Amino acid sequence: MRKSSTWLVASALAVTVMLAGCSGSKGNGAAPAGSSSPGASGSGGQDEITLYTIQSTNPKFEEWLKEAQEKSGVKIKWVAAPTDSDTRQQKVSTILSSGDSSVDVLEVNDEMATSFKNAGWLEPLQNSVLTEDIMKQLPQGYMKDMLTSNKGDVVGVPSYSGYLAMWVDQKKLDAAGMTSIDNEEDFVKFLKASTKDGQYGYGGSWEKTYVFNEIATFVNLFGGDYYDWSNEGSRKAVKFMYDMANTWKVTPVDQIADKYEQMNQKFIDGKYATVFMWGTGTDYKKANRYGKDQIHMINMPMFAKRSIFTDSWSYVLNSASKNKEAAIKFLKYAASEDGELNGWKNFDRYPARADVAAGDAVTGDVKDVYAEIQKTNEIHGRPMLPQTMEFISEMGTQFQNYIQNKITLDEFCKKAQEAVDRYK
């Protein structure tokens, strides 16, 4: 996915197709207006924006939308983002880079935020939306790493805090005769004890654009540095993943085709005993597999250290928007207590603001685990470089080659360092 004339032509064609598909006012287009207050932008004398969203297929999207419109005073039309990560990244890149003003506010993930925050395509929000009283409640390291440009502009409102945490099937933990997974030795013991009869101790999402998350997680647990592949901790991390698949055979090699959807389904079906996964367990709840006696989140085990990533999807303001006043009204709502609790209530998104998360409206066992993680782990934003998807894809491809014995550990580390140096 290197940027080239071919890529630019493909991107232009992609956005043309996208805009053609989104020109209607129903289904994939405009949602019904809520109670909107009069304003200068939009049609019919109402404040109005178009939101590019990943949430439109969520069963509670209409409930979230209704409340968001009522409390922000902004009529919200929406465009559904593609589910495929590569396609989504390309389309958002094309919208922003071309100066397309048809979309005002977009939901972007960490990969996109890293790619776009220094490009001048996103409106700074520190003066209009993310005032000092709100900023101090947000995860400082994450805001600096992911949403702050080289110029010091804060370009996004995080819609939640989500750990890439360890999830375990309690029934399999019980069957292994274990009560906890506290360290590396416990982790390996559990994986081996749970691998039998076509079931595996560990399940991964090892598709080339997804496996980055797990590689970086193990690098941190082993005390490595994702940007330094001469670091012994970094080498140990990928060797450990290789051993899981090829030496101990506690995880399947063929999961190199799996994204989170496939991994989660296999976990729900009982094929895996433990996985690393984002969020608060929505898929497991829907499948009636969530609970202390079933699938639940636990603290990260101690390897060289305890370490965990946090992420978010963030709302950003397109610099080309012609409805910035209305967009800022929406973004202020998104950053407010009401906005965060709307996401928690309808999307299971754990509030990004510490004061909101600590409030009585947020309850449940996830809150307890999150509090334990905060006290005992190093918490990081994921290591990303400006040409994010190119970097992620190349690292994923080389990792898959290593796992399939197409290259050696030394060759992987050499190629990984070359990728870091090229894209950094």
Short mmCIF file of C-alpha atoms in Angstrom, two decimals, residues 20-379:
data_model
loop_
_atom_site.label_atom_id
_atom_site.label_comp_id
_atom_site.label_asym_id
_atom_site.label_seq_id
_atom_site.Cartn_x
_atom_site.Cartn_y
_atom_site.Cartn_z
CA ALA A 20 -22.40 7.56 -5.68
CA GLY A 21 -23.54 4.90 -3.22
CA CYS A 22 -24.26 7.43 -0.49
CA SER A 23 -26.28 9.94 -2.45
CA GLY A 24 -29.68 8.72 -1.23
CA SER A 25 -31.41 10.04 1.85
CA LYS A 26 -32.48 6.68 3.31
CA GLY A 27 -30.75 3.54 4.53
CA ASN A 28 -27.08 4.37 4.06
CA GLY A 29 -27.75 8.08 4.13
CA ALA A 30 -29.71 10.47 6.27
CA ALA A 31 -31.22 9.47 9.56
CA PRO A 32 -34.40 11.12 10.91
CA ALA A 33 -33.80 14.41 12.66
CA GLY A 34 -34.20 14.66 16.40
CA SER A 35 -35.14 17.78 18.31
CA SER A 36 -32.83 20.32 16.71
CA SER A 37 -32.38 23.93 17.64
CA PRO A 38 -32.28 26.67 14.97
CA GLY A 39 -28.89 27.50 13.57
CA ALA A 40 -27.05 29.00 10.66
CA SER A 41 -25.94 25.79 8.96
CA GLY A 42 -27.79 22.94 7.30
CA SER A 43 -31.10 23.03 5.52
CA GLY A 44 -34.45 24.14 6.89
CA GLY A 45 -32.88 26.55 9.38
CA GLN A 46 -31.39 23.72 11.45
CA ASP A 47 -27.83 22.93 12.47
CA GLU A 48 -26.93 19.88 10.42
CA ILE A 49 -23.88 17.70 9.88
CA THR A 50 -23.00 14.52 8.03
CA LEU A 51 -21.26 11.91 10.19
CA TYR A 52 -19.09 9.16 8.71
CA THR A 53 -19.64 6.34 11.18
CA ILE A 54 -18.69 2.74 11.93
CA GLN A 55 -21.72 2.26 14.21
CA SER A 56 -24.64 2.30 11.77
CA THR A 57 -25.08 -1.48 11.88
CA ASN A 58 -25.15 -1.54 15.68
CA PRO A 59 -28.67 -2.55 16.85
CA LYS A 60 -28.74 0.45 19.19
CA PHE A 61 -27.48 2.98 16.67
CA GLU A 62 -30.91 4.60 16.23
CA GLU A 63 -31.25 5.01 20.01
CA TRP A 64 -27.80 6.56 20.21
CA LEU A 65 -28.59 8.82 17.24
CA LYS A 66 -31.90 10.03 18.66
CA GLU A 67 -30.30 11.02 21.96
CA ALA A 68 -27.27 12.58 20.26
CA GLN A 69 -29.53 14.79 18.13
CA GLU A 70 -31.75 15.79 21.03
CA LYS A 71 -28.91 16.70 23.39
CA SER A 72 -26.54 18.25 20.86
CA GLY A 73 -29.24 20.23 19.04
CA VAL A 74 -27.76 19.09 15.73
CA LYS A 75 -29.49 17.15 12.95
CA ILE A 76 -27.20 14.24 12.03
CA LYS A 77 -27.12 12.64 8.62
CA TRP A 78 -24.83 9.63 8.43
CA VAL A 79 -22.74 7.65 5.99
CA ALA A 80 -21.76 4.06 6.83
CA ALA A 81 -18.04 3.32 6.81
CA PRO A 82 -16.84 0.07 5.21
CA THR A 83 -16.14 -2.80 7.61
CA ASP A 84 -12.91 -3.81 5.86
CA SER A 85 -10.00 -1.92 7.44
CA ASP A 86 -7.97 -1.39 4.25
CA THR A 87 -10.99 -0.13 2.30
CA ARG A 88 -12.07 2.12 5.15
CA GLN A 89 -8.61 3.66 5.55
CA GLN A 90 -8.38 4.34 1.81
CA LYS A 91 -11.81 5.96 1.61
CA VAL A 92 -11.27 8.23 4.60
CA SER A 93 -7.85 9.19 3.25
CA THR A 94 -9.40 10.11 -0.09
CA ILE A 95 -12.19 12.17 1.49
CA LEU A 96 -9.76 14.21 3.58
CA SER A 97 -6.92 14.58 1.07
CA SER A 98 -9.25 15.67 -1.75
CA GLY A 99 -10.91 18.44 0.28
CA ASP A 100 -14.29 16.70 0.00
CA SER A 101 -16.74 18.69 2.14
CA SER A 102 -19.65 16.25 1.92
CA VAL A 103 -18.66 14.72 5.28
CA ASP A 104 -18.20 16.96 8.33
CA VAL A 105 -17.31 14.68 11.23
CA LEU A 106 -15.66 11.28 10.88
CA GLU A 107 -14.99 8.42 13.25
CA VAL A 108 -11.33 7.37 12.89
CA ASN A 109 -9.29 4.72 14.64
CA ASP A 110 -5.71 5.00 15.89
CA GLU A 111 -4.28 3.94 12.54
CA MET A 112 -6.08 6.75 10.73
CA ALA A 113 -5.39 9.31 13.45
CA THR A 114 -1.67 8.60 13.21
CA SER A 115 -1.76 8.88 9.42
CA PHE A 116 -3.75 12.11 9.26
CA LYS A 117 -2.97 14.18 12.38
CA ASN A 118 0.01 15.99 10.80
CA ALA A 119 -1.45 16.37 7.29
CA GLY A 120 -3.47 19.56 7.89
CA TRP A 121 -6.72 17.81 6.97
CA LEU A 122 -8.21 17.89 10.49
CA GLU A 123 -9.42 20.93 12.42
CA PRO A 124 -7.66 21.64 15.76
CA LEU A 125 -10.07 21.18 18.68
CA GLN A 126 -8.15 22.30 21.77
CA ASN A 127 -9.66 25.78 21.87
CA SER A 128 -13.20 25.04 20.73
CA VAL A 129 -13.97 21.59 22.16
CA LEU A 130 -11.24 20.01 24.28
CA THR A 131 -10.86 22.70 26.89
CA GLU A 132 -8.47 22.28 29.82
CA ASP A 133 -11.10 20.92 32.21
CA ILE A 134 -12.00 18.13 29.75
CA MET A 135 -8.45 17.41 28.64
CA LYS A 136 -7.27 16.68 32.17
CA GLN A 137 -9.85 13.89 32.44
CA LEU A 138 -8.66 12.10 29.29
CA PRO A 139 -5.81 9.52 29.14
CA GLN A 140 -2.80 11.80 28.78
CA GLY A 141 -0.35 9.37 27.18
CA TYR A 142 -2.92 8.26 24.64
CA MET A 143 -3.91 11.84 23.75
CA LYS A 144 -0.27 12.77 23.23
CA ASP A 145 0.66 9.66 21.25
CA MET A 146 -2.39 9.37 19.04
CA LEU A 147 -4.34 12.62 18.78
CA THR A 148 -1.79 15.43 19.06
CA SER A 149 -0.02 16.75 15.97
CA ASN A 150 3.62 17.77 15.71
CA LYS A 151 2.41 21.36 16.09
CA GLY A 152 0.66 20.55 19.37
CA ASP A 153 -2.88 20.62 17.94
CA VAL A 154 -5.34 18.12 19.42
CA VAL A 155 -7.38 16.80 16.52
CA GLY A 156 -9.78 14.22 17.96
CA VAL A 157 -12.37 13.54 20.66
CA PRO A 158 -11.90 9.95 21.90
CA SER A 159 -15.25 8.20 22.18
CA TYR A 160 -14.06 5.65 24.72
CA SER A 161 -11.08 3.99 26.39
CA GLY A 162 -10.65 0.36 25.41
CA TYR A 163 -7.98 -2.02 26.59
CA LEU A 164 -6.55 -4.81 24.44
CA ALA A 165 -7.06 -7.11 27.40
CA MET A 166 -6.81 -10.80 28.10
CA TRP A 167 -10.11 -12.68 28.01
CA VAL A 168 -10.39 -16.20 29.41
CA ASP A 169 -12.98 -18.97 29.25
CA GLN A 170 -13.48 -19.74 32.94
CA LYS A 171 -14.72 -23.27 32.24
CA LYS A 172 -11.39 -24.09 30.60
CA LEU A 173 -9.47 -22.45 33.44
CA ASP A 174 -11.38 -24.63 35.89
CA ALA A 175 -10.75 -27.72 33.77
CA ALA A 176 -7.01 -26.95 33.85
CA GLY A 177 -7.16 -26.91 37.64
CA MET A 178 -6.05 -23.30 37.79
CA THR A 179 -7.50 -20.30 39.60
CA SER A 180 -5.52 -17.51 37.91
CA ILE A 181 -2.98 -16.64 35.22
CA ASP A 182 -0.49 -14.43 37.02
CA ASN A 183 2.75 -14.80 35.05
CA GLU A 184 4.41 -16.22 31.95
CA GLU A 185 4.71 -19.69 33.51
CA ASP A 186 0.99 -19.76 34.32
CA PHE A 187 0.15 -18.56 30.83
CA VAL A 188 2.12 -21.31 29.08
CA LYS A 189 0.81 -23.95 31.51
CA PHE A 190 -2.77 -22.92 30.78
CA LEU A 191 -2.27 -22.92 27.01
CA LYS A 192 -0.80 -26.41 27.04
CA ALA A 193 -3.44 -27.80 29.41
CA SER A 194 -6.26 -26.38 27.27
CA THR A 195 -4.98 -27.67 23.92
CA LYS A 196 -6.66 -30.98 23.11
CA ASP A 197 -9.39 -32.56 21.00
CA GLY A 198 -9.13 -29.94 18.26
CA GLN A 199 -9.28 -27.07 20.74
CA TYR A 200 -6.46 -24.62 21.42
CA GLY A 201 -5.20 -22.76 24.46
CA TYR A 202 -4.71 -19.49 22.58
CA GLY A 203 -6.61 -17.92 19.73
CA GLY A 204 -5.34 -15.02 17.69
CA SER A 205 -6.37 -12.59 14.99
CA TRP A 206 -3.30 -13.05 12.81
CA GLU A 207 -4.49 -11.60 9.51
CA LYS A 208 -1.71 -9.32 8.25
CA THR A 209 -3.41 -6.02 9.16
CA TYR A 210 -4.58 -7.26 12.59
CA VAL A 211 -1.69 -9.29 14.02
CA PHE A 212 0.23 -6.07 14.70
CA ASN A 213 -1.83 -5.70 17.89
CA GLU A 214 -0.71 -9.03 19.30
CA ILE A 215 2.92 -8.72 18.22
CA ALA A 216 3.14 -5.33 19.94
CA THR A 217 1.39 -6.69 23.05
CA PHE A 218 3.91 -9.51 23.46
CA VAL A 219 6.79 -7.13 22.72
CA ASN A 220 5.66 -4.96 25.62
CA LEU A 221 5.11 -7.93 27.95
CA PHE A 222 8.66 -9.12 27.25
CA GLY A 223 10.04 -5.60 27.83
CA GLY A 224 10.96 -5.05 24.19
CA ASP A 225 10.76 -2.10 21.82
CA TYR A 226 8.62 -2.36 18.68
CA TYR A 227 10.92 0.08 16.91
CA ASP A 228 14.12 -1.85 17.82
CA TRP A 229 14.39 -5.41 16.54
CA SER A 230 17.87 -5.90 17.95
CA ASN A 231 16.24 -5.64 21.38
CA GLU A 232 16.25 -9.05 23.05
CA GLY A 233 12.74 -8.51 24.43
CA SER A 234 11.40 -7.86 20.92
CA ARG A 235 13.05 -11.03 19.61
CA LYS A 236 11.73 -13.10 22.53
CA ALA A 237 8.20 -11.87 21.82
CA VAL A 238 7.99 -13.11 18.23
CA LYS A 239 9.88 -16.29 19.10
CA PHE A 240 7.25 -16.92 21.79
CA MET A 241 4.47 -16.50 19.22
CA TYR A 242 6.32 -18.83 16.85
CA ASP A 243 6.61 -21.44 19.61
CA MET A 244 2.90 -21.16 20.39
CA ALA A 245 2.09 -22.08 16.79
CA ASN A 246 4.92 -24.44 15.81
CA THR A 247 6.69 -25.83 18.88
CA TRP A 248 3.95 -26.22 21.50
CA LYS A 249 1.15 -26.14 18.90
CA VAL A 250 -1.20 -24.38 21.31
CA THR A 251 -2.53 -22.03 18.63
CA PRO A 252 -3.34 -22.80 14.97
CA VAL A 253 -1.15 -21.53 12.13
CA ASP A 254 -4.20 -21.20 9.87
CA GLN A 255 -5.49 -18.27 11.93
CA ILE A 256 -3.28 -16.08 9.72
CA ALA A 257 -6.50 -15.62 7.72
CA ASP A 258 -8.57 -14.54 10.74
CA LYS A 259 -9.67 -11.07 11.78
CA TYR A 260 -11.54 -10.36 15.01
CA GLU A 261 -14.87 -11.58 13.69
CA GLN A 262 -13.52 -15.08 13.01
CA MET A 263 -11.43 -15.19 16.19
CA ASN A 264 -14.34 -14.13 18.42
CA GLN A 265 -16.70 -16.68 16.92
CA LYS A 266 -14.20 -19.47 17.52
CA PHE A 267 -13.70 -18.26 21.09
CA ILE A 268 -17.46 -18.20 21.65
CA ASP A 269 -17.73 -21.72 20.17
CA GLY A 270 -15.18 -23.03 22.67
CA LYS A 271 -12.31 -23.60 20.24
CA TYR A 272 -10.01 -21.26 22.18
CA ALA A 273 -9.31 -20.90 25.91
CA THR A 274 -7.96 -17.36 25.89
CA VAL A 275 -7.58 -14.41 23.49
CA PHE A 276 -6.50 -10.78 23.48
CA MET A 277 -9.46 -8.62 22.55
CA TRP A 278 -10.62 -5.02 22.70
CA GLY A 279 -13.77 -3.72 24.32
CA THR A 280 -16.11 -4.76 27.08
CA GLY A 281 -17.33 -8.11 25.76
CA THR A 282 -20.25 -7.09 23.57
CA ASP A 283 -19.95 -10.11 21.24
CA TYR A 284 -19.76 -12.48 24.19
CA LYS A 285 -22.81 -10.92 25.80
CA LYS A 286 -24.82 -11.26 22.59
CA ALA A 287 -23.90 -14.95 22.46
CA ASN A 288 -24.82 -15.50 26.13
CA ARG A 289 -21.21 -16.47 26.81
CA TYR A 290 -20.26 -13.56 29.05
CA GLY A 291 -19.82 -13.87 32.79
CA LYS A 292 -17.52 -14.78 35.68
CA ASP A 293 -18.28 -18.47 35.06
CA GLN A 294 -17.88 -18.14 31.28
CA ILE A 295 -15.89 -15.65 29.17
CA HIS A 296 -14.57 -12.65 31.08
CA MET A 297 -11.69 -10.19 31.19
CA ILE A 298 -8.72 -10.68 33.52
CA ASN A 299 -5.63 -8.65 34.36
CA MET A 300 -2.56 -9.01 32.15
CA PRO A 301 -0.04 -11.60 33.38
CA MET A 302 3.44 -10.59 34.47
CA PHE A 303 6.11 -11.55 31.94
CA ALA A 304 9.06 -9.13 32.13
CA LYS A 305 6.37 -6.63 33.17
CA ARG A 306 2.63 -6.05 33.02
CA SER A 307 1.73 -3.91 30.04
CA ILE A 308 -1.41 -3.15 28.06
CA PHE A 309 -2.57 -1.01 25.14
CA THR A 310 -5.53 1.33 25.15
CA ASP A 311 -7.22 2.56 22.00
CA SER A 312 -10.21 4.53 20.85
CA TRP A 313 -12.25 5.50 17.86
CA SER A 314 -12.26 9.28 17.84
CA TYR A 315 -14.46 11.94 16.30
CA VAL A 316 -12.51 14.34 14.06
CA LEU A 317 -13.58 17.47 12.20
CA ASN A 318 -12.85 17.63 8.48
CA SER A 319 -11.01 20.89 7.75
CA ALA A 320 -12.98 21.16 4.51
CA SER A 321 -16.34 21.07 6.33
CA LYS A 322 -18.76 23.89 5.51
CA ASN A 323 -20.72 23.21 8.72
CA LYS A 324 -18.01 23.70 11.33
CA GLU A 325 -20.21 25.58 13.78
CA ALA A 326 -22.71 22.73 13.87
CA ALA A 327 -19.91 20.15 13.93
CA ILE A 328 -18.34 21.80 16.96
CA LYS A 329 -21.69 21.67 18.74
CA PHE A 330 -21.82 17.94 18.10
CA LEU A 331 -18.22 17.44 19.19
CA LYS A 332 -18.82 19.35 22.42
CA TYR A 333 -21.69 16.99 23.08
CA ALA A 334 -19.52 13.95 22.25
CA ALA A 335 -16.92 15.14 24.76
CA SER A 336 -19.52 15.84 27.47
CA GLU A 337 -20.68 13.50 30.23
CA ASP A 338 -23.97 12.97 28.37
CA GLY A 339 -22.13 12.07 25.17
CA GLU A 340 -19.84 9.57 26.85
CA LEU A 341 -22.68 7.94 28.75
CA ASN A 342 -24.68 7.63 25.52
CA GLY A 343 -21.79 5.61 24.07
CA TRP A 344 -21.54 3.50 27.23
CA LYS A 345 -25.27 2.81 27.36
CA ASN A 346 -25.80 1.95 23.69
CA PHE A 347 -22.41 0.76 22.40
CA ASP A 348 -20.73 -0.62 25.57
CA ARG A 349 -17.97 1.94 25.05
CA TYR A 350 -16.15 2.53 28.34
CA PRO A 351 -15.96 6.30 28.95
CA ALA A 352 -12.69 7.96 27.99
CA ARG A 353 -13.10 10.62 30.66
CA ALA A 354 -11.90 9.43 34.07
CA ASP A 355 -14.51 11.46 35.93
CA VAL A 356 -17.35 9.94 33.89
CA ALA A 357 -15.98 6.40 34.25
CA ALA A 358 -15.77 6.84 38.03
CA GLY A 359 -19.40 7.96 38.28
CA ASP A 360 -22.32 5.88 39.50
CA ALA A 361 -23.77 5.53 35.99
CA VAL A 362 -20.92 3.20 35.01
CA THR A 363 -21.25 -0.16 36.75
CA GLY A 364 -20.34 -3.82 36.25
CA ASP A 365 -17.44 -6.21 36.65
CA VAL A 366 -15.58 -4.62 33.72
CA LYS A 367 -15.24 -1.48 35.81
CA ASP A 368 -13.48 -3.48 38.53
CA VAL A 369 -11.06 -5.10 36.07
CA TYR A 370 -10.34 -1.77 34.39
CA ALA A 371 -9.50 -0.28 37.79
CA GLU A 372 -7.13 -3.17 38.55
CA ILE A 373 -5.42 -2.81 35.17
CA GLN A 374 -4.95 0.93 35.69
CA LYS A 375 -3.21 0.28 39.03
CA THR A 376 -0.87 -2.52 37.92
CA ASN A 377 0.00 -2.08 34.23
CA GLU A 378 2.04 0.21 32.05
CA ILE A 379 -0.58 1.68 29.70
#
